[in-house]
Amino acid sequence: MVSLSPALRFEHFQLPAAQPYALPFPLNQEKIRYYYFARNGIWDAMKIFALSPGDEVLMPALTSGIEVDVVRAYGLKPVFYNIQNDLSPHLTDARTKITERTKLFYLIHYLGFPQPLPEISQFCHTHNLQLFEDAALSFLSADSSGRPLGSTGDVGLFCPRKTAPIPHGGILLINSNKYPTPTTKLYKPPLYSTLGAATSLFLQGERAYGGFRGLASDLLIHRCIPKIKKTLSLLNMKYVETGTPLFDKSKTALTMSLVSRSLLLRFDYHKLFLQRRTNYQQLVSLLQDIPHITIQFPELPPHACPMDCMIYINKRDEVMEKLKVQNIETSRIWWWNRPREIAQPYPAIKKILEDNIVLPIHQDLASHQIETMAMALRNAIN
């Protein structure tokens, strides 16, 4: 089986060695704050920027929509700018959207690939805009000079659970000395939610083994766990789902659990970084001669840590179903309706959302699994 995400394993809970792994950026920084959801960091950032109701935020039209909902819930006005074929901001378009109420430029680094930060930083400086650098999809990545993504903007946002197998968690980094670290009180999430998410991550790893272990894990994931959740909800035990596309203002004060924070200390990030790069480059090399496939990022920059490999293809749903039958898990970037509503005035972005398939390249996958996935994709198209 080719799983979509890396699994949580028993060895991840072992105590760190006498010489634990070096912590990567931003875990080695001081002005950081941990959250249950990365979107909570967006909410806190709006506070420290001291933005007023009606102020405008320039945002990319290619977005999950969650960021937009946070901005709107804070009383601000999102104004969308177009993106180019390489997913970089169309700064000429963005410039035409600036008014006297424009205060903030929201930048997203997509799938681990760096945006042109020198150009964007200069744009923000010229127009007196604060820069929000969203690296939620780009944990462990750096730009061409080796500077970590998320370290250039006034603040940086990270979601390490998209790269490392932790139950939940987001991080806000304050880079600018103009702004203090938020001090509003945060609350621990329900233990039930943390343990439930950790159990699901563990069972996903067991599924990947196949055989009896895989069947038993699949049964637990799809039959037993939903029933347990339903029963516990009747007992008024709240489960806070992760990965939902909905912003809930009442959850903004939830912090990252001690389980997730402890796990973040236990991964070999250098090995993880190298394995993701190796898998990405192998997959791209195997896909390049397959007809009717367009690879969004055919070249891997030297310091990028790819989250996934995004391709475009006709008859996407049919191809994904064929891969699923062969136990190859795939996904789509931002499959819910909200992103399409935002992208409505931008046909090229709508096309991205309609035709993309996200292929896994995470650190748990071996070379033969990458080969299996590429061959299955070739057969699904032919």
Coordinates of C-alpha atoms in Angstrom, one line a residue:
M1 CA 0.0 0.0 0.0
V2 CA 1.1 3.5 -0.8
S3 CA -0.2 5.7 2.0
L4 CA -1.0 9.4 1.7
S5 CA 0.7 10.5 4.9
P6 CA 3.5 9.3 7.2
A7 CA 2.5 7.2 10.1
L8 CA 3.0 7.5 13.8
R9 CA 4.9 4.6 15.2
F10 CA 5.8 3.2 18.7
E11 CA 9.4 4.2 18.3
H12 CA 8.4 7.9 18.0
F13 CA 7.3 7.8 21.6
Q14 CA 10.6 6.5 22.9
L15 CA 12.6 9.0 25.0
P16 CA 15.1 11.1 23.1
A17 CA 18.7 9.8 23.0
A18 CA 21.5 11.3 25.0
Q19 CA 22.2 13.4 22.0
P20 CA 18.7 14.2 20.6
Y21 CA 18.2 15.4 17.0
A22 CA 18.9 19.0 16.3
L23 CA 15.7 21.0 16.2
P24 CA 14.9 22.6 12.9
F25 CA 13.6 26.1 12.2
P26 CA 11.3 27.4 13.7
L27 CA 11.4 25.0 16.7
N28 CA 14.7 26.5 17.7
Q29 CA 13.4 30.0 17.8
E30 CA 12.3 31.9 20.9
K31 CA 9.3 34.1 19.7
I32 CA 7.1 31.2 18.7
R33 CA 3.6 30.2 19.9
Y34 CA 2.0 26.7 19.6
Y35 CA -1.6 26.1 18.6
Y36 CA -4.0 23.3 18.1
F37 CA -4.7 24.6 14.6
A38 CA -2.3 26.7 12.4
R39 CA -5.3 28.9 11.6
N40 CA -5.3 30.0 15.3
G41 CA -2.0 31.6 14.6
I42 CA -3.5 33.7 11.8
W43 CA -6.1 35.0 14.3
D44 CA -3.4 36.0 16.8
A45 CA -1.4 37.6 14.1
M46 CA -4.2 39.9 13.2
K47 CA -4.2 41.0 16.8
I48 CA -0.6 41.9 17.0
F49 CA -0.7 43.8 13.7
A50 CA -3.3 46.0 15.4
L51 CA -5.5 46.0 12.3
S52 CA -8.8 47.8 12.4
P53 CA -12.2 46.7 11.1
G54 CA -12.4 47.3 7.4
D55 CA -8.7 47.2 6.8
E56 CA -7.8 45.3 3.6
V57 CA -5.6 42.2 3.3
L58 CA -4.1 41.2 -0.1
M59 CA -4.5 37.4 -0.4
P60 CA -3.8 34.9 -3.2
A61 CA -6.9 33.7 -5.1
L62 CA -5.4 30.2 -4.7
T63 CA -6.2 29.5 -1.1
S64 CA -7.9 26.9 1.1
G65 CA -10.4 29.5 2.1
I66 CA -9.7 28.9 5.8
E67 CA -7.2 31.8 5.9
V68 CA -9.9 34.0 4.2
D69 CA -12.5 33.1 6.8
V70 CA -10.2 34.0 9.6
V71 CA -9.5 37.4 8.1
R72 CA -13.2 38.0 7.5
A73 CA -14.1 36.9 11.1
Y74 CA -11.6 39.4 12.4
G75 CA -13.5 42.2 10.6
L76 CA -11.0 42.7 7.8
K77 CA -11.6 42.7 4.0
P78 CA -9.7 40.1 1.9
V79 CA -8.8 41.4 -1.5
F80 CA -7.6 38.7 -3.9
Y81 CA -4.6 38.9 -6.3
N82 CA -3.9 36.5 -9.2
I83 CA -1.1 34.1 -9.3
Q84 CA 1.2 33.1 -12.2
N85 CA 1.8 29.7 -13.7
D86 CA 4.5 28.9 -11.2
L87 CA 2.1 29.8 -8.4
S88 CA 4.0 32.9 -7.5
P89 CA 2.1 36.2 -6.8
H90 CA 1.1 38.3 -9.8
L91 CA 2.5 41.5 -8.3
T92 CA 1.3 43.6 -11.2
D93 CA -2.2 42.5 -10.4
A94 CA -1.7 42.9 -6.7
R95 CA -0.5 46.5 -7.2
T96 CA -3.7 47.5 -8.9
K97 CA -5.7 46.3 -5.8
I98 CA -3.9 48.5 -3.3
T99 CA -5.9 51.3 -1.6
E100 CA -5.4 53.5 1.4
R101 CA -6.9 50.7 3.6
T102 CA -4.5 48.0 2.4
K103 CA -2.3 47.0 5.4
L104 CA -1.1 43.4 4.9
F105 CA 0.2 41.2 2.1
Y106 CA -0.6 37.5 2.7
L107 CA 1.8 35.1 1.0
I108 CA 1.5 31.3 0.7
H109 CA 4.5 29.0 0.0
Y110 CA 2.8 26.2 -1.8
L111 CA 3.7 22.5 -1.2
G112 CA 7.2 23.3 0.1
F113 CA 8.3 25.4 -2.8
P114 CA 9.7 28.9 -2.1
Q115 CA 8.1 32.1 -3.4
P116 CA 10.4 34.9 -4.8
L117 CA 10.9 36.5 -1.4
P118 CA 13.3 39.3 -2.4
E119 CA 10.8 40.6 -4.9
I120 CA 7.9 40.3 -2.6
S121 CA 9.7 41.9 0.3
Q122 CA 10.6 44.8 -1.8
F123 CA 6.9 45.1 -3.0
C124 CA 5.8 45.2 0.6
H125 CA 8.4 47.8 1.6
T126 CA 7.5 50.0 -1.4
H127 CA 3.8 50.0 -0.5
N128 CA 4.3 50.0 3.3
L129 CA 2.6 46.6 3.8
Q130 CA 3.2 44.1 6.5
L131 CA 4.1 40.7 5.3
F132 CA 2.4 37.5 6.5
E133 CA 4.5 34.5 5.4
D134 CA 2.4 31.4 5.4
A135 CA 4.6 28.4 5.3
A136 CA 2.0 25.9 6.6
L137 CA 2.6 23.7 3.6
S138 CA 6.4 24.3 3.7
F139 CA 7.8 23.2 7.0
L140 CA 11.5 22.6 6.8
S141 CA 11.9 24.4 3.4
A142 CA 14.3 27.3 2.7
D143 CA 14.8 29.7 -0.2
S144 CA 17.7 29.5 -2.7
S145 CA 20.1 31.1 -0.2
G146 CA 19.2 28.6 2.5
R147 CA 17.1 31.0 4.5
P148 CA 14.2 29.2 6.1
L149 CA 10.8 29.9 4.7
G150 CA 8.7 31.8 7.3
S151 CA 11.7 33.8 8.5
T152 CA 11.4 36.8 6.1
G153 CA 7.9 38.1 6.8
D154 CA 6.9 40.1 9.9
V155 CA 5.4 36.7 11.0
G156 CA 5.7 33.2 9.8
L157 CA 3.1 30.4 10.1
F158 CA 3.8 26.7 10.1
C159 CA 1.9 23.5 10.3
P160 CA 4.4 20.7 11.1
R161 CA 1.7 18.0 11.2
K162 CA 1.6 18.2 7.4
T163 CA 5.2 16.9 7.3
A164 CA 5.7 15.0 10.5
P165 CA 3.2 12.6 12.1
I166 CA 1.9 14.5 15.0
P167 CA -1.8 14.5 16.0
H168 CA -2.3 18.2 15.5
G169 CA -0.5 21.6 15.8
G170 CA 0.4 24.9 14.2
I171 CA 3.1 27.4 15.1
L172 CA 3.3 31.2 14.8
L173 CA 6.7 32.8 14.7
I174 CA 7.2 36.5 15.3
N175 CA 10.1 37.8 13.2
S176 CA 9.7 41.5 13.5
N177 CA 11.0 43.3 16.6
K178 CA 8.0 45.7 16.2
Y179 CA 5.6 43.0 17.4
P180 CA 5.5 41.2 20.7
T181 CA 4.7 37.5 21.1
P182 CA 0.9 37.2 21.8
T183 CA 0.1 36.9 25.5
T184 CA -3.6 35.9 25.4
K185 CA -4.2 32.8 27.5
L186 CA -4.3 29.5 25.6
Y187 CA -6.0 26.3 26.8
K188 CA -5.1 22.6 26.5
P189 CA -7.2 20.7 24.0
P190 CA -9.3 17.8 25.2
L191 CA -7.2 14.7 25.9
Y192 CA -9.7 12.6 24.0
S193 CA -9.1 14.6 20.8
T194 CA -5.3 14.2 21.1
L195 CA -5.4 10.5 21.8
G196 CA -8.0 9.9 19.2
A197 CA -5.9 11.7 16.5
A198 CA -2.8 9.9 17.6
T199 CA -4.5 6.5 17.4
S200 CA -5.7 7.2 13.9
L201 CA -2.2 8.1 12.8
F202 CA -0.9 4.9 14.3
L203 CA -3.6 2.8 12.6
Q204 CA -2.8 4.4 9.3
G205 CA 0.7 3.0 9.6
E206 CA -0.6 -0.4 10.4
R207 CA -2.9 -0.3 7.4
A208 CA 0.1 0.2 5.2
Y209 CA 1.5 -3.2 6.1
G210 CA -1.5 -5.0 4.5
G211 CA -2.5 -8.5 5.4
F212 CA -4.3 -9.1 8.7
R213 CA -2.7 -6.0 10.3
G214 CA -4.0 -3.9 7.4
L215 CA -7.5 -5.4 7.5
A216 CA -7.8 -5.1 11.3
S217 CA -6.6 -1.5 11.2
D218 CA -9.0 -0.6 8.4
L219 CA -11.9 -2.1 10.3
L220 CA -10.9 0.0 13.4
I221 CA -10.6 3.2 11.4
H222 CA -13.8 2.9 9.4
R223 CA -16.1 1.0 11.7
C224 CA -15.1 1.0 15.3
I225 CA -13.6 4.5 15.8
P226 CA -16.7 6.3 14.3
K227 CA -18.9 4.4 16.6
I228 CA -16.7 5.2 19.6
K229 CA -16.8 8.9 18.7
K230 CA -20.6 8.8 18.4
T231 CA -21.0 7.1 21.7
L232 CA -18.6 9.5 23.5
S233 CA -20.4 12.5 22.0
L234 CA -23.6 11.3 23.6
L235 CA -21.7 11.5 26.9
N236 CA -20.9 15.1 26.1
M237 CA -17.2 14.4 25.4
K238 CA -16.0 16.9 22.8
Y239 CA -13.8 15.8 19.9
V240 CA -12.0 18.6 18.1
E241 CA -11.4 17.4 14.6
T242 CA -8.2 18.4 12.7
G243 CA -8.0 18.9 9.0
T244 CA -11.5 20.4 8.7
P245 CA -12.0 23.3 6.2
L246 CA -14.1 25.3 8.6
F247 CA -12.9 28.1 10.9
D248 CA -14.3 28.0 14.4
K249 CA -13.7 31.2 16.3
S250 CA -14.5 29.4 19.6
K251 CA -11.4 27.2 19.0
T252 CA -8.8 30.0 18.6
A253 CA -7.6 29.7 22.2
L254 CA -6.6 26.0 21.9
T255 CA -2.9 25.3 22.2
M256 CA -0.9 22.4 21.0
S257 CA -1.0 19.4 23.3
L258 CA 2.0 18.2 25.2
V259 CA 1.8 15.0 23.1
S260 CA 2.3 16.9 19.9
R261 CA 5.0 19.1 21.4
S262 CA 6.9 16.1 22.8
L263 CA 6.7 14.3 19.5
L264 CA 8.2 17.3 17.7
L265 CA 11.4 16.6 19.6
R266 CA 11.7 13.0 18.5
F267 CA 12.1 13.1 14.7
D268 CA 15.3 13.0 12.7
Y269 CA 14.4 16.1 10.6
H270 CA 17.6 15.9 8.4
K271 CA 16.8 12.4 7.4
L272 CA 13.2 13.3 6.9
F273 CA 14.2 16.2 4.7
L274 CA 16.5 14.1 2.5
Q275 CA 14.0 11.3 2.1
R276 CA 11.3 13.6 0.9
R277 CA 13.6 15.2 -1.6
T278 CA 14.8 11.8 -2.8
N279 CA 11.3 10.5 -3.3
Y280 CA 10.1 13.6 -5.0
Q281 CA 13.0 13.6 -7.5
Q282 CA 12.5 9.9 -8.2
L283 CA 8.8 10.3 -8.8
V284 CA 9.2 13.3 -11.1
S285 CA 11.8 11.4 -13.2
L286 CA 9.4 8.5 -13.6
L287 CA 6.5 10.8 -14.5
Q288 CA 8.1 13.0 -17.0
D289 CA 7.7 10.8 -20.0
I290 CA 4.1 9.9 -19.3
P291 CA 1.7 11.6 -21.7
H292 CA -1.1 13.9 -20.6
I293 CA 0.5 14.7 -17.3
T294 CA 1.7 18.2 -16.3
I295 CA 3.9 18.4 -13.2
Q296 CA 3.5 21.6 -11.3
F297 CA 7.0 21.8 -10.0
P298 CA 9.3 19.6 -12.3
E299 CA 12.4 21.1 -10.7
L300 CA 13.2 20.8 -7.0
P301 CA 15.0 23.8 -5.6
P302 CA 18.1 23.0 -3.5
H303 CA 16.7 23.7 -0.1
A304 CA 13.0 22.8 -0.6
C305 CA 11.3 20.1 1.4
P306 CA 8.4 19.0 -0.8
M307 CA 5.1 18.2 0.9
D308 CA 3.6 16.3 -2.0
C309 CA 3.9 16.1 -5.8
M310 CA 1.1 17.9 -7.6
I311 CA 0.2 17.0 -11.1
Y312 CA -2.5 18.0 -13.5
I313 CA -4.4 15.5 -15.6
N314 CA -7.7 15.1 -17.5
K315 CA -10.3 12.7 -16.1
R316 CA -8.8 13.2 -12.7
D317 CA -11.5 11.5 -10.7
E318 CA -11.4 8.4 -12.9
V319 CA -7.6 8.2 -12.6
M320 CA -7.8 8.6 -8.8
E321 CA -10.3 5.8 -8.5
K322 CA -8.1 3.5 -10.5
L323 CA -5.2 4.2 -8.2
K324 CA -7.4 3.7 -5.2
V325 CA -8.3 0.2 -6.4
Q326 CA -4.5 -0.6 -6.4
N327 CA -4.1 0.7 -2.8
I328 CA -2.5 3.9 -3.8
E329 CA -3.8 6.8 -1.8
T330 CA -3.9 10.2 -3.5
S331 CA -5.7 13.5 -2.8
R332 CA -6.5 16.9 -4.2
I333 CA -5.4 20.2 -3.0
W334 CA -8.3 22.0 -1.3
W335 CA -11.1 19.8 -2.6
W336 CA -13.9 21.5 -0.8
N337 CA -16.1 24.2 -2.4
R338 CA -14.8 27.3 -0.7
P339 CA -11.6 27.6 -2.8
R340 CA -13.6 27.4 -6.0
E341 CA -15.9 30.2 -4.9
I342 CA -12.9 32.4 -4.3
A343 CA -11.2 31.4 -7.6
Q344 CA -14.4 32.1 -9.7
P345 CA -13.0 35.2 -11.4
Y346 CA -9.7 33.5 -12.2
P347 CA -10.1 30.7 -14.8
A348 CA -6.5 29.5 -14.6
I349 CA -6.8 29.0 -10.8
K350 CA -10.2 27.2 -11.3
K351 CA -8.4 24.9 -13.7
I352 CA -5.7 24.2 -11.1
L353 CA -8.4 23.2 -8.6
E354 CA -10.3 21.1 -11.1
D355 CA -7.4 19.1 -12.6
N356 CA -4.9 18.5 -9.8
I357 CA -3.9 15.3 -8.1
V358 CA -1.6 15.3 -5.1
L359 CA 0.8 12.3 -5.0
P360 CA 2.5 11.3 -1.8
I361 CA 6.3 11.5 -1.5
H362 CA 6.6 11.4 2.3
Q363 CA 9.5 9.9 4.3
D364 CA 7.8 6.5 5.0
L365 CA 7.8 5.6 1.3
A366 CA 10.5 3.4 -0.1
S367 CA 11.9 3.5 -3.7
H368 CA 9.9 0.5 -4.8
Q369 CA 6.7 2.2 -3.7
I370 CA 7.5 5.3 -5.7
E371 CA 8.0 3.0 -8.7
T372 CA 4.8 1.2 -8.1
M373 CA 2.9 4.5 -7.9
A374 CA 4.4 5.8 -11.1
M375 CA 3.6 2.5 -13.0
A376 CA 0.1 2.5 -11.7
L377 CA -0.4 6.0 -12.8
R378 CA 0.9 5.2 -16.3
N379 CA -1.5 2.3 -16.6
A380 CA -4.4 4.3 -15.3
I381 CA -3.9 6.9 -18.0
N382 CA -3.3 4.4 -20.9

